[in-house]
């Protein structure tokens, strides 16, 4: 279950992040990277961040702890930057945050960073499963911290939810974008990852994750049917995609054979 903390101090924006995430201190004295509900990407980016992040965790990948963070009208009220004040105002209430990993660096193959085969294979499987295109050389979203790899930034995953008509098609998608995956060169055990993922994921795991997504984030675009109808849609996608994993597993194997 995700904890909830209260934001107490706006520390600094992370300018490299397109959605203007920020480092924020909370009432437990921890530092967090906050993904704001009011950012241009909209609340569905937070939905994807939560669902995909927790699926990654269920697969045994390191994902920084995710928490809900409450933002009140006082946070950053006197910040000199108009854009930041606007963003904070549009984000009062509940937002999503990740544990901040101080001193982490971005994974960089050009600097001879390497990944273990099992980990790389599971990462490739995971990103293909949640249709995450943001794990490339130009946009790694992979942090090295105390010699371990941490997976961040899943806000663009599950992109069928921007067009629900595409749900069935995306459930079956082979996900050809996997050929650009940063860890594909090390992913020599994709079939083993597929078998392991099928042992670790199931409907129950998905339901427990989906139950934690706030109703307001699911219905922010005024979708009819309400939050539970949305949850059923995600569940249909996730269970269907798990059953159809052979399709994207084969595609990943094929893409890798062209690479190495
Ligand atoms: N938990 C964390 N610990 C340390 N640094 C982090 C953490 N999360 C994010 N960062 C840093 O902040 C940057 C922006 O975060 P993130 O990629 O999640 O934001 P975004 O707005 O979704 O970015 P993008 O521009 O890639 O869409 C990251 O590239 C990374 O350098
Ligand atoms: Mg990013």
PDB file of C-alpha atoms and ligand atoms in Angstrom:
ATOM      1  CA  UNK A   1       0.000   0.000   0.000  1.00  0.00           C
ATOM      2  CA  UNK A   2       1.295   3.454  -0.876  1.00  0.00           C
ATOM      3  CA  UNK A   3       1.942   5.739   2.075  1.00  0.00           C
ATOM      4  CA  UNK A   4       0.680   9.310   2.111  1.00  0.00           C
ATOM      5  CA  UNK A   5       2.913  12.224   3.102  1.00  0.00           C
ATOM      6  CA  UNK A   6       2.366  15.958   3.325  1.00  0.00           C
ATOM      7  CA  UNK A   7       4.545  18.311   1.258  1.00  0.00           C
ATOM      8  CA  UNK A   8       6.266  20.842   3.516  1.00  0.00           C
ATOM      9  CA  UNK A   9       8.894  22.578   1.350  1.00  0.00           C
ATOM     10  CA  UNK A  10       9.403  23.089  -2.367  1.00  0.00           C
ATOM     11  CA  UNK A  11      13.143  22.535  -2.771  1.00  0.00           C
ATOM     12  CA  UNK A  12      13.957  22.800  -6.476  1.00  0.00           C
ATOM     13  CA  UNK A  13      12.526  22.028  -9.913  1.00  0.00           C
ATOM     14  CA  UNK A  14      14.089  19.265 -12.024  1.00  0.00           C
ATOM     15  CA  UNK A  15      14.433  21.212 -15.217  1.00  0.00           C
ATOM     16  CA  UNK A  16      15.345  18.250 -17.388  1.00  0.00           C
ATOM     17  CA  UNK A  17      11.925  16.719 -16.749  1.00  0.00           C
ATOM     18  CA  UNK A  18       9.380  17.713 -19.365  1.00  0.00           C
ATOM     19  CA  UNK A  19       6.573  17.799 -16.807  1.00  0.00           C
ATOM     20  CA  UNK A  20       8.523  20.066 -14.429  1.00  0.00           C
ATOM     21  CA  UNK A  21       8.791  17.548 -11.587  1.00  0.00           C
ATOM     22  CA  UNK A  22      10.416  18.882  -8.440  1.00  0.00           C
ATOM     23  CA  UNK A  23      12.287  17.842  -5.367  1.00  0.00           C
ATOM     24  CA  UNK A  24      10.018  18.433  -2.396  1.00  0.00           C
ATOM     25  CA  UNK A  25      10.496  17.818   1.307  1.00  0.00           C
ATOM     26  CA  UNK A  26       7.690  16.133   3.211  1.00  0.00           C
ATOM     27  CA  UNK A  27       6.514  15.940   6.814  1.00  0.00           C
ATOM     28  CA  UNK A  28       8.428  12.678   7.331  1.00  0.00           C
ATOM     29  CA  UNK A  29      11.587  14.740   6.558  1.00  0.00           C
ATOM     30  CA  UNK A  30      12.128  12.695   3.397  1.00  0.00           C
ATOM     31  CA  UNK A  31      12.927  14.204   0.026  1.00  0.00           C
ATOM     32  CA  UNK A  32      10.727  13.167  -2.888  1.00  0.00           C
ATOM     33  CA  UNK A  33      10.509  13.760  -6.606  1.00  0.00           C
ATOM     34  CA  UNK A  34       6.956  14.930  -7.149  1.00  0.00           C
ATOM     35  CA  UNK A  35       4.982  14.297 -10.334  1.00  0.00           C
ATOM     36  CA  UNK A  36       2.344  17.028 -10.320  1.00  0.00           C
ATOM     37  CA  UNK A  37      -1.249  16.288 -11.211  1.00  0.00           C
ATOM     38  CA  UNK A  38      -1.611  19.735 -12.762  1.00  0.00           C
ATOM     39  CA  UNK A  39       1.248  19.296 -15.254  1.00  0.00           C
ATOM     40  CA  UNK A  40       0.552  19.473 -18.972  1.00  0.00           C
ATOM     41  CA  UNK A  41       0.601  15.667 -19.350  1.00  0.00           C
ATOM     42  CA  UNK A  42      -2.469  15.496 -17.110  1.00  0.00           C
ATOM     43  CA  UNK A  43      -3.445  13.052 -14.359  1.00  0.00           C
ATOM     44  CA  UNK A  44      -3.176  10.014 -16.645  1.00  0.00           C
ATOM     45  CA  UNK A  45       0.600  10.397 -16.486  1.00  0.00           C
ATOM     46  CA  UNK A  46       0.314   9.846 -12.715  1.00  0.00           C
ATOM     47  CA  UNK A  47      -1.962   6.861 -13.292  1.00  0.00           C
ATOM     48  CA  UNK A  48       0.633   5.314 -15.617  1.00  0.00           C
ATOM     49  CA  UNK A  49       3.445   6.148 -13.209  1.00  0.00           C
ATOM     50  CA  UNK A  50       1.640   4.373 -10.372  1.00  0.00           C
ATOM     51  CA  UNK A  51       0.387   1.295 -12.248  1.00  0.00           C
ATOM     52  CA  UNK A  52       3.557   0.679 -14.263  1.00  0.00           C
ATOM     53  CA  UNK A  53       5.841   1.485 -11.334  1.00  0.00           C
ATOM     54  CA  UNK A  54       4.119  -0.988  -9.041  1.00  0.00           C
ATOM     55  CA  UNK A  55       4.109  -3.662 -11.764  1.00  0.00           C
ATOM     56  CA  UNK A  56       7.857  -3.123 -12.112  1.00  0.00           C
ATOM     57  CA  UNK A  57       8.211  -3.596  -8.384  1.00  0.00           C
ATOM     58  CA  UNK A  58       6.091  -6.764  -8.479  1.00  0.00           C
ATOM     59  CA  UNK A  59       8.506  -8.087 -11.110  1.00  0.00           C
ATOM     60  CA  UNK A  60      11.388  -7.521  -8.701  1.00  0.00           C
ATOM     61  CA  UNK A  61      12.816  -4.458 -10.431  1.00  0.00           C
ATOM     62  CA  UNK A  62      14.042  -1.566  -8.292  1.00  0.00           C
ATOM     63  CA  UNK A  63      11.541   1.261  -8.486  1.00  0.00           C
ATOM     64  CA  UNK A  64      11.989   4.061  -5.910  1.00  0.00           C
ATOM     65  CA  UNK A  65       9.206   3.924  -3.326  1.00  0.00           C
ATOM     66  CA  UNK A  66       6.051   5.606  -4.624  1.00  0.00           C
ATOM     67  CA  UNK A  67       3.962   7.686  -2.219  1.00  0.00           C
ATOM     68  CA  UNK A  68       0.955   9.946  -2.413  1.00  0.00           C
ATOM     69  CA  UNK A  69       1.887  13.488  -1.491  1.00  0.00           C
ATOM     70  CA  UNK A  70      -0.580  16.137  -0.385  1.00  0.00           C
ATOM     71  CA  UNK A  71       0.108  19.643  -1.651  1.00  0.00           C
ATOM     72  CA  UNK A  72      -1.613  22.609   0.004  1.00  0.00           C
ATOM     73  CA  UNK A  73      -2.020  26.152  -1.263  1.00  0.00           C
ATOM     74  CA  UNK A  74       0.931  27.392   0.765  1.00  0.00           C
ATOM     75  CA  UNK A  75       3.561  25.295  -0.988  1.00  0.00           C
ATOM     76  CA  UNK A  76       5.859  27.462  -3.113  1.00  0.00           C
ATOM     77  CA  UNK A  77       3.421  30.354  -2.870  1.00  0.00           C
ATOM     78  CA  UNK A  78       6.294  32.845  -2.939  1.00  0.00           C
ATOM     79  CA  UNK A  79       8.357  31.087  -5.558  1.00  0.00           C
ATOM     80  CA  UNK A  80       9.691  33.713  -7.989  1.00  0.00           C
ATOM     81  CA  UNK A  81       8.867  31.523 -10.997  1.00  0.00           C
ATOM     82  CA  UNK A  82       5.344  32.089 -12.336  1.00  0.00           C
ATOM     83  CA  UNK A  83       5.251  28.716 -14.118  1.00  0.00           C
ATOM     84  CA  UNK A  84       6.041  26.900 -10.876  1.00  0.00           C
ATOM     85  CA  UNK A  85       3.430  28.847  -8.888  1.00  0.00           C
ATOM     86  CA  UNK A  86       0.836  28.014 -11.563  1.00  0.00           C
ATOM     87  CA  UNK A  87       1.757  24.334 -11.529  1.00  0.00           C
ATOM     88  CA  UNK A  88       1.548  24.121  -7.735  1.00  0.00           C
ATOM     89  CA  UNK A  89      -1.810  25.882  -7.696  1.00  0.00           C
ATOM     90  CA  UNK A  90      -3.168  23.493 -10.301  1.00  0.00           C
ATOM     91  CA  UNK A  91      -1.910  20.579  -8.200  1.00  0.00           C
ATOM     92  CA  UNK A  92      -3.310  21.233  -4.720  1.00  0.00           C
ATOM     93  CA  UNK A  93      -4.503  17.998  -3.148  1.00  0.00           C
ATOM     94  CA  UNK A  94      -3.119  14.585  -3.979  1.00  0.00           C
ATOM     95  CA  UNK A  95      -0.093  14.033  -6.211  1.00  0.00           C
ATOM     96  CA  UNK A  96       2.368  11.210  -6.775  1.00  0.00           C
ATOM     97  CA  UNK A  97       5.981  11.184  -5.629  1.00  0.00           C
ATOM     98  CA  UNK A  98       9.006   8.912  -5.732  1.00  0.00           C
ATOM     99  CA  UNK A  99      11.658   8.556  -3.121  1.00  0.00           C
ATOM    100  CA  UNK A 100      14.504  10.880  -4.164  1.00  0.00           C
ATOM    101  CA  UNK A 101      17.774   9.032  -4.738  1.00  0.00           C
ATOM    102  CA  UNK A 102      20.502  11.548  -3.843  1.00  0.00           C
ATOM    103  CA  UNK A 103      23.717  11.214  -5.799  1.00  0.00           C
ATOM    104  CA  UNK A 104      22.238   8.878  -8.390  1.00  0.00           C
ATOM    105  CA  UNK A 105      23.495   9.107 -11.963  1.00  0.00           C
ATOM    106  CA  UNK A 106      21.801   8.282 -15.254  1.00  0.00           C
ATOM    107  CA  UNK A 107      22.756   4.903 -16.732  1.00  0.00           C
ATOM    108  CA  UNK A 108      25.074   5.569 -19.653  1.00  0.00           C
ATOM    109  CA  UNK A 109      26.419   2.811 -21.932  1.00  0.00           C
ATOM    110  CA  UNK A 110      28.813   5.367 -23.481  1.00  0.00           C
ATOM    111  CA  UNK A 111      30.449   5.597 -20.043  1.00  0.00           C
ATOM    112  CA  UNK A 112      30.671   1.773 -20.081  1.00  0.00           C
ATOM    113  CA  UNK A 113      27.837   1.209 -17.653  1.00  0.00           C
ATOM    114  CA  UNK A 114      26.618  -2.383 -17.970  1.00  0.00           C
ATOM    115  CA  UNK A 115      23.568  -4.339 -16.880  1.00  0.00           C
ATOM    116  CA  UNK A 116      23.300  -7.975 -15.746  1.00  0.00           C
ATOM    117  CA  UNK A 117      21.537 -10.236 -18.282  1.00  0.00           C
ATOM    118  CA  UNK A 118      18.659 -11.257 -16.003  1.00  0.00           C
ATOM    119  CA  UNK A 119      17.925  -7.684 -14.983  1.00  0.00           C
ATOM    120  CA  UNK A 120      18.187  -6.322 -18.527  1.00  0.00           C
ATOM    121  CA  UNK A 121      15.921  -9.093 -19.813  1.00  0.00           C
ATOM    122  CA  UNK A 122      13.268  -8.431 -17.185  1.00  0.00           C
ATOM    123  CA  UNK A 123      13.490  -4.694 -17.888  1.00  0.00           C
ATOM    124  CA  UNK A 124      12.922  -5.271 -21.601  1.00  0.00           C
ATOM    125  CA  UNK A 125       9.989  -7.577 -20.842  1.00  0.00           C
ATOM    126  CA  UNK A 126       8.524  -5.061 -18.377  1.00  0.00           C
ATOM    127  CA  UNK A 127       8.698  -2.089 -20.729  1.00  0.00           C
ATOM    128  CA  UNK A 128       7.207  -4.126 -23.584  1.00  0.00           C
ATOM    129  CA  UNK A 129       4.443  -5.316 -21.238  1.00  0.00           C
ATOM    130  CA  UNK A 130       3.433  -1.819 -20.099  1.00  0.00           C
ATOM    131  CA  UNK A 131       4.195  -0.299 -23.548  1.00  0.00           C
ATOM    132  CA  UNK A 132       6.780   2.111 -22.195  1.00  0.00           C
ATOM    133  CA  UNK A 133       8.755   3.798 -24.986  1.00  0.00           C
ATOM    134  CA  UNK A 134      10.839   5.911 -22.592  1.00  0.00           C
ATOM    135  CA  UNK A 135      13.881   3.706 -22.002  1.00  0.00           C
ATOM    136  CA  UNK A 136      16.170   4.679 -24.837  1.00  0.00           C
ATOM    137  CA  UNK A 137      19.716   5.981 -25.172  1.00  0.00           C
ATOM    138  CA  UNK A 138      18.456   9.546 -25.497  1.00  0.00           C
ATOM    139  CA  UNK A 139      15.966   9.154 -22.644  1.00  0.00           C
ATOM    140  CA  UNK A 140      17.214   6.347 -20.353  1.00  0.00           C
ATOM    141  CA  UNK A 141      15.095   6.931 -17.243  1.00  0.00           C
ATOM    142  CA  UNK A 142      17.363   4.477 -15.516  1.00  0.00           C
ATOM    143  CA  UNK A 143      19.312   5.591 -12.458  1.00  0.00           C
ATOM    144  CA  UNK A 144      22.443   4.079 -10.977  1.00  0.00           C
ATOM    145  CA  UNK A 145      22.383   4.408  -7.223  1.00  0.00           C
ATOM    146  CA  UNK A 146      24.675   2.559  -4.804  1.00  0.00           C
ATOM    147  CA  UNK A 147      25.670   0.318  -7.746  1.00  0.00           C
ATOM    148  CA  UNK A 148      22.085  -0.810  -8.387  1.00  0.00           C
ATOM    149  CA  UNK A 149      19.777   0.142 -11.261  1.00  0.00           C
ATOM    150  CA  UNK A 150      16.552   2.012 -10.503  1.00  0.00           C
ATOM    151  CA  UNK A 151      13.693   2.408 -12.954  1.00  0.00           C
ATOM    152  CA  UNK A 152      11.936   5.789 -13.087  1.00  0.00           C
ATOM    153  CA  UNK A 153       9.550   7.789 -15.243  1.00  0.00           C
ATOM    154  CA  UNK A 154       6.697   5.528 -16.364  1.00  0.00           C
ATOM    155  CA  UNK A 155       4.310   8.385 -17.094  1.00  0.00           C
ATOM    156  CA  UNK A 156       4.167   7.604 -20.821  1.00  0.00           C
ATOM    157  CA  UNK A 157       3.419   3.888 -20.347  1.00  0.00           C
ATOM    158  CA  UNK A 158      -0.019   2.332 -20.953  1.00  0.00           C
ATOM    159  CA  UNK A 159      -0.693   4.785 -23.738  1.00  0.00           C
ATOM    160  CA  UNK A 160      -3.864   2.993 -24.795  1.00  0.00           C
ATOM    161  CA  UNK A 161      -5.525   4.999 -21.991  1.00  0.00           C
ATOM    162  CA  UNK A 162      -5.343   8.134 -24.124  1.00  0.00           C
ATOM    163  CA  UNK A 163      -7.514   6.349 -26.683  1.00  0.00           C
ATOM    164  CA  UNK A 164      -9.649   3.595 -25.184  1.00  0.00           C
ATOM    165  CA  UNK A 165     -10.715   2.466 -28.642  1.00  0.00           C
ATOM    166  CA  UNK A 166      -7.176   1.129 -29.045  1.00  0.00           C
ATOM    167  CA  UNK A 167      -7.344  -1.111 -25.942  1.00  0.00           C
ATOM    168  CA  UNK A 168      -7.798  -4.441 -27.745  1.00  0.00           C
ATOM    169  CA  UNK A 169      -5.267  -3.614 -30.420  1.00  0.00           C
ATOM    170  CA  UNK A 170      -2.664  -2.505 -27.860  1.00  0.00           C
ATOM    171  CA  UNK A 171      -3.297  -5.605 -25.738  1.00  0.00           C
ATOM    172  CA  UNK A 172      -2.000  -7.714 -28.631  1.00  0.00           C
ATOM    173  CA  UNK A 173       0.713  -5.305 -29.764  1.00  0.00           C
ATOM    174  CA  UNK A 174       4.142  -6.812 -30.430  1.00  0.00           C
ATOM    175  CA  UNK A 175       5.596  -3.456 -29.365  1.00  0.00           C
ATOM    176  CA  UNK A 176       8.150  -2.933 -32.151  1.00  0.00           C
ATOM    177  CA  UNK A 177       9.522   0.118 -30.265  1.00  0.00           C
ATOM    178  CA  UNK A 178      11.429  -2.418 -28.147  1.00  0.00           C
ATOM    179  CA  UNK A 179      14.229  -2.274 -30.737  1.00  0.00           C
ATOM    180  CA  UNK A 180      15.274   1.081 -29.238  1.00  0.00           C
ATOM    181  CA  UNK A 181      15.368  -0.232 -25.665  1.00  0.00           C
ATOM    182  CA  UNK A 182      18.517   0.857 -23.908  1.00  0.00           C
ATOM    183  CA  UNK A 183      19.100  -2.522 -22.226  1.00  0.00           C
ATOM    184  CA  UNK A 184      18.330  -4.750 -25.223  1.00  0.00           C
ATOM    185  CA  UNK A 185      22.058  -5.479 -25.885  1.00  0.00           C
ATOM    186  CA  UNK A 186      22.352  -7.129 -22.440  1.00  0.00           C
ATOM    187  CA  UNK A 187      18.963  -8.850 -22.547  1.00  0.00           C
ATOM    188  CA  UNK A 188      20.096 -12.365 -23.441  1.00  0.00           C
ATOM    189  CA  UNK A 189      17.488 -14.094 -21.254  1.00  0.00           C
ATOM    190  CA  UNK A 190      14.189 -12.684 -22.474  1.00  0.00           C
ATOM    191  CA  UNK A 191      12.444 -16.084 -22.618  1.00  0.00           C
ATOM    192  CA  UNK A 192      13.432 -16.775 -19.008  1.00  0.00           C
ATOM    193  CA  UNK A 193      12.156 -13.319 -18.065  1.00  0.00           C
ATOM    194  CA  UNK A 194       8.835 -14.114 -19.740  1.00  0.00           C
ATOM    195  CA  UNK A 195       8.487 -17.324 -17.715  1.00  0.00           C
ATOM    196  CA  UNK A 196       9.444 -15.575 -14.485  1.00  0.00           C
ATOM    197  CA  UNK A 197       7.084 -12.650 -15.125  1.00  0.00           C
ATOM    198  CA  UNK A 198       4.209 -15.088 -15.657  1.00  0.00           C
ATOM    199  CA  UNK A 199       4.941 -16.606 -12.269  1.00  0.00           C
ATOM    200  CA  UNK A 200       5.000 -13.213 -10.577  1.00  0.00           C
ATOM    201  CA  UNK A 201       2.071 -11.402 -12.202  1.00  0.00           C
ATOM    202  CA  UNK A 202      -1.584 -12.363 -12.089  1.00  0.00           C
ATOM    203  CA  UNK A 203      -5.017 -10.811 -11.837  1.00  0.00           C
ATOM    204  CA  UNK A 204      -4.766 -10.486  -8.069  1.00  0.00           C
ATOM    205  CA  UNK A 205      -1.549  -8.479  -8.305  1.00  0.00           C
ATOM    206  CA  UNK A 206      -3.138  -6.168 -10.871  1.00  0.00           C
ATOM    207  CA  UNK A 207      -6.324  -5.659  -8.834  1.00  0.00           C
ATOM    208  CA  UNK A 208      -4.338  -4.712  -5.735  1.00  0.00           C
ATOM    209  CA  UNK A 209      -2.454  -2.090  -7.725  1.00  0.00           C
ATOM    210  CA  UNK A 210      -5.508  -0.734  -9.557  1.00  0.00           C
ATOM    211  CA  UNK A 211      -7.434  -0.387  -6.288  1.00  0.00           C
ATOM    212  CA  UNK A 212      -4.862   2.156  -5.145  1.00  0.00           C
ATOM    213  CA  UNK A 213      -5.319   4.525  -8.072  1.00  0.00           C
ATOM    214  CA  UNK A 214      -7.357   7.528  -6.891  1.00  0.00           C
ATOM    215  CA  UNK A 215     -10.814   7.749  -8.494  1.00  0.00           C
ATOM    216  CA  UNK A 216     -10.276  11.425  -9.319  1.00  0.00           C
ATOM    217  CA  UNK A 217      -7.233  10.665 -11.488  1.00  0.00           C
ATOM    218  CA  UNK A 218      -9.146   8.026 -13.423  1.00  0.00           C
ATOM    219  CA  UNK A 219     -12.123  10.226 -14.172  1.00  0.00           C
ATOM    220  CA  UNK A 220     -10.389  13.592 -14.600  1.00  0.00           C
ATOM    221  CA  UNK A 221     -11.226  13.674 -18.302  1.00  0.00           C
ATOM    222  CA  UNK A 222     -14.890  13.113 -17.535  1.00  0.00           C
ATOM    223  CA  UNK A 223     -14.928   9.559 -18.881  1.00  0.00           C
ATOM    224  CA  UNK A 224     -18.284   7.909 -18.536  1.00  0.00           C
ATOM    225  CA  UNK A 225     -18.728   4.753 -16.530  1.00  0.00           C
ATOM    226  CA  UNK A 226     -16.770   6.127 -13.586  1.00  0.00           C
ATOM    227  CA  UNK A 227     -13.563   5.031 -11.933  1.00  0.00           C
ATOM    228  CA  UNK A 228     -14.440   1.350 -11.561  1.00  0.00           C
ATOM    229  CA  UNK A 229     -15.216   1.047 -15.261  1.00  0.00           C
ATOM    230  CA  UNK A 230     -11.763   2.484 -15.926  1.00  0.00           C
ATOM    231  CA  UNK A 231     -10.170   0.003 -13.518  1.00  0.00           C
ATOM    232  CA  UNK A 232     -11.928  -2.848 -15.339  1.00  0.00           C
ATOM    233  CA  UNK A 233     -10.483  -1.529 -18.576  1.00  0.00           C
ATOM    234  CA  UNK A 234      -6.942  -1.523 -17.207  1.00  0.00           C
ATOM    235  CA  UNK A 235      -7.484  -4.997 -15.782  1.00  0.00           C
ATOM    236  CA  UNK A 236      -8.665  -6.252 -19.167  1.00  0.00           C
ATOM    237  CA  UNK A 237      -5.575  -4.776 -20.794  1.00  0.00           C
ATOM    238  CA  UNK A 238      -3.138  -6.165 -18.219  1.00  0.00           C
ATOM    239  CA  UNK A 239      -4.565  -9.687 -17.988  1.00  0.00           C
ATOM    240  CA  UNK A 240      -4.969  -9.835 -21.762  1.00  0.00           C
ATOM    241  CA  UNK A 241      -1.429  -8.637 -22.349  1.00  0.00           C
ATOM    242  CA  UNK A 242      -0.045 -11.166 -19.886  1.00  0.00           C
ATOM    243  CA  UNK A 243      -1.855 -13.929 -21.757  1.00  0.00           C
ATOM    244  CA  UNK A 244      -0.516 -12.559 -25.055  1.00  0.00           C
ATOM    245  CA  UNK A 245       3.063 -12.091 -23.839  1.00  0.00           C
ATOM    246  CA  UNK A 246       4.398 -14.485 -26.485  1.00  0.00           C
ATOM    247  CA  UNK A 247       3.793 -11.814 -29.093  1.00  0.00           C
ATOM    248  CA  UNK A 248       5.991  -9.105 -27.564  1.00  0.00           C
ATOM    249  CA  UNK A 249       8.490 -11.635 -26.222  1.00  0.00           C
ATOM    250  CA  UNK A 250       9.072 -12.917 -29.777  1.00  0.00           C
ATOM    251  CA  UNK A 251       9.359  -9.378 -31.070  1.00  0.00           C
ATOM    252  CA  UNK A 252      11.980  -8.534 -28.426  1.00  0.00           C
ATOM    253  CA  UNK A 253      13.959 -11.682 -29.287  1.00  0.00           C
ATOM    254  CA  UNK A 254      13.794 -10.800 -32.969  1.00  0.00           C
ATOM    255  CA  UNK A 255      14.857  -7.186 -32.359  1.00  0.00           C
ATOM    256  CA  UNK A 256      17.786  -8.343 -30.276  1.00  0.00           C
ATOM    257  CA  UNK A 257      18.929 -10.862 -32.879  1.00  0.00           C
ATOM    258  CA  UNK A 258      19.236  -7.979 -35.325  1.00  0.00           C
ATOM    259  CA  UNK A 259      21.285  -6.025 -32.830  1.00  0.00           C
ATOM    260  CA  UNK A 260      23.939  -8.440 -31.575  1.00  0.00           C
TER     261      UNK A 260
HETATM  262  N1  LIG B   1      13.735   9.310  -7.668  1.00  0.00           N
HETATM  263  C1  LIG B   1      14.649  10.113  -8.231  1.00  0.00           C
HETATM  264  N2  LIG B   1      15.839  10.317  -7.644  1.00  0.00           N
HETATM  265  C2  LIG B   1      16.763  11.126  -8.211  1.00  0.00           C
HETATM  266  N3  LIG B   1      16.588  11.791  -9.358  1.00  0.00           N
HETATM  267  C3  LIG B   1      15.427  11.632 -10.007  1.00  0.00           C
HETATM  268  C4  LIG B   1      14.398  10.786  -9.490  1.00  0.00           C
HETATM  269  N4  LIG B   1      13.340  10.826 -10.325  1.00  0.00           N
HETATM  270  C5  LIG B   1      13.694  11.657 -11.327  1.00  0.00           C
HETATM  271  N5  LIG B   1      14.948  12.143 -11.151  1.00  0.00           N
HETATM  272  C6  LIG B   1      15.653  13.080 -12.051  1.00  0.00           C
HETATM  273  O1  LIG B   1      14.715  13.992 -12.589  1.00  0.00           O
HETATM  274  C7  LIG B   1      14.638  13.883 -14.007  1.00  0.00           C
HETATM  275  C8  LIG B   1      13.206  14.045 -14.470  1.00  0.00           C
HETATM  276  O2  LIG B   1      12.408  13.009 -13.949  1.00  0.00           O
HETATM  277  P1  LIG B   1      11.417  12.212 -14.891  1.00  0.00           P
HETATM  278  O3  LIG B   1      12.158  11.641 -16.033  1.00  0.00           O
HETATM  279  O4  LIG B   1      10.669  11.270 -14.056  1.00  0.00           O
HETATM  280  O5  LIG B   1      10.488  13.426 -15.342  1.00  0.00           O
HETATM  281  P2  LIG B   1       9.610  13.660 -16.624  1.00  0.00           P
HETATM  282  O6  LIG B   1       9.027  15.006 -16.546  1.00  0.00           O
HETATM  283  O7  LIG B   1       8.688  12.525 -16.793  1.00  0.00           O
HETATM  284  O8  LIG B   1      10.725  13.641 -17.691  1.00  0.00           O
HETATM  285  P3  LIG B   1      10.734  13.471 -19.247  1.00  0.00           P
HETATM  286  O9  LIG B   1      11.265  14.785 -19.719  1.00  0.00           O
HETATM  287  O10 LIG B   1      11.719  12.356 -19.395  1.00  0.00           O
HETATM  288  O11 LIG B   1       9.365  13.149 -19.689  1.00  0.00           O
HETATM  289  C9  LIG B   1      15.232  12.524 -14.309  1.00  0.00           C
HETATM  290  O12 LIG B   1      15.789  12.488 -15.589  1.00  0.00           O
HETATM  291  C10 LIG B   1      16.271  12.367 -13.226  1.00  0.00           C
HETATM  292  O13 LIG B   1      17.468  13.028 -13.581  1.00  0.00           O
HETATM  293 MG1  LIG B   2      12.402  11.220 -17.887  1.00  0.00          MG
END
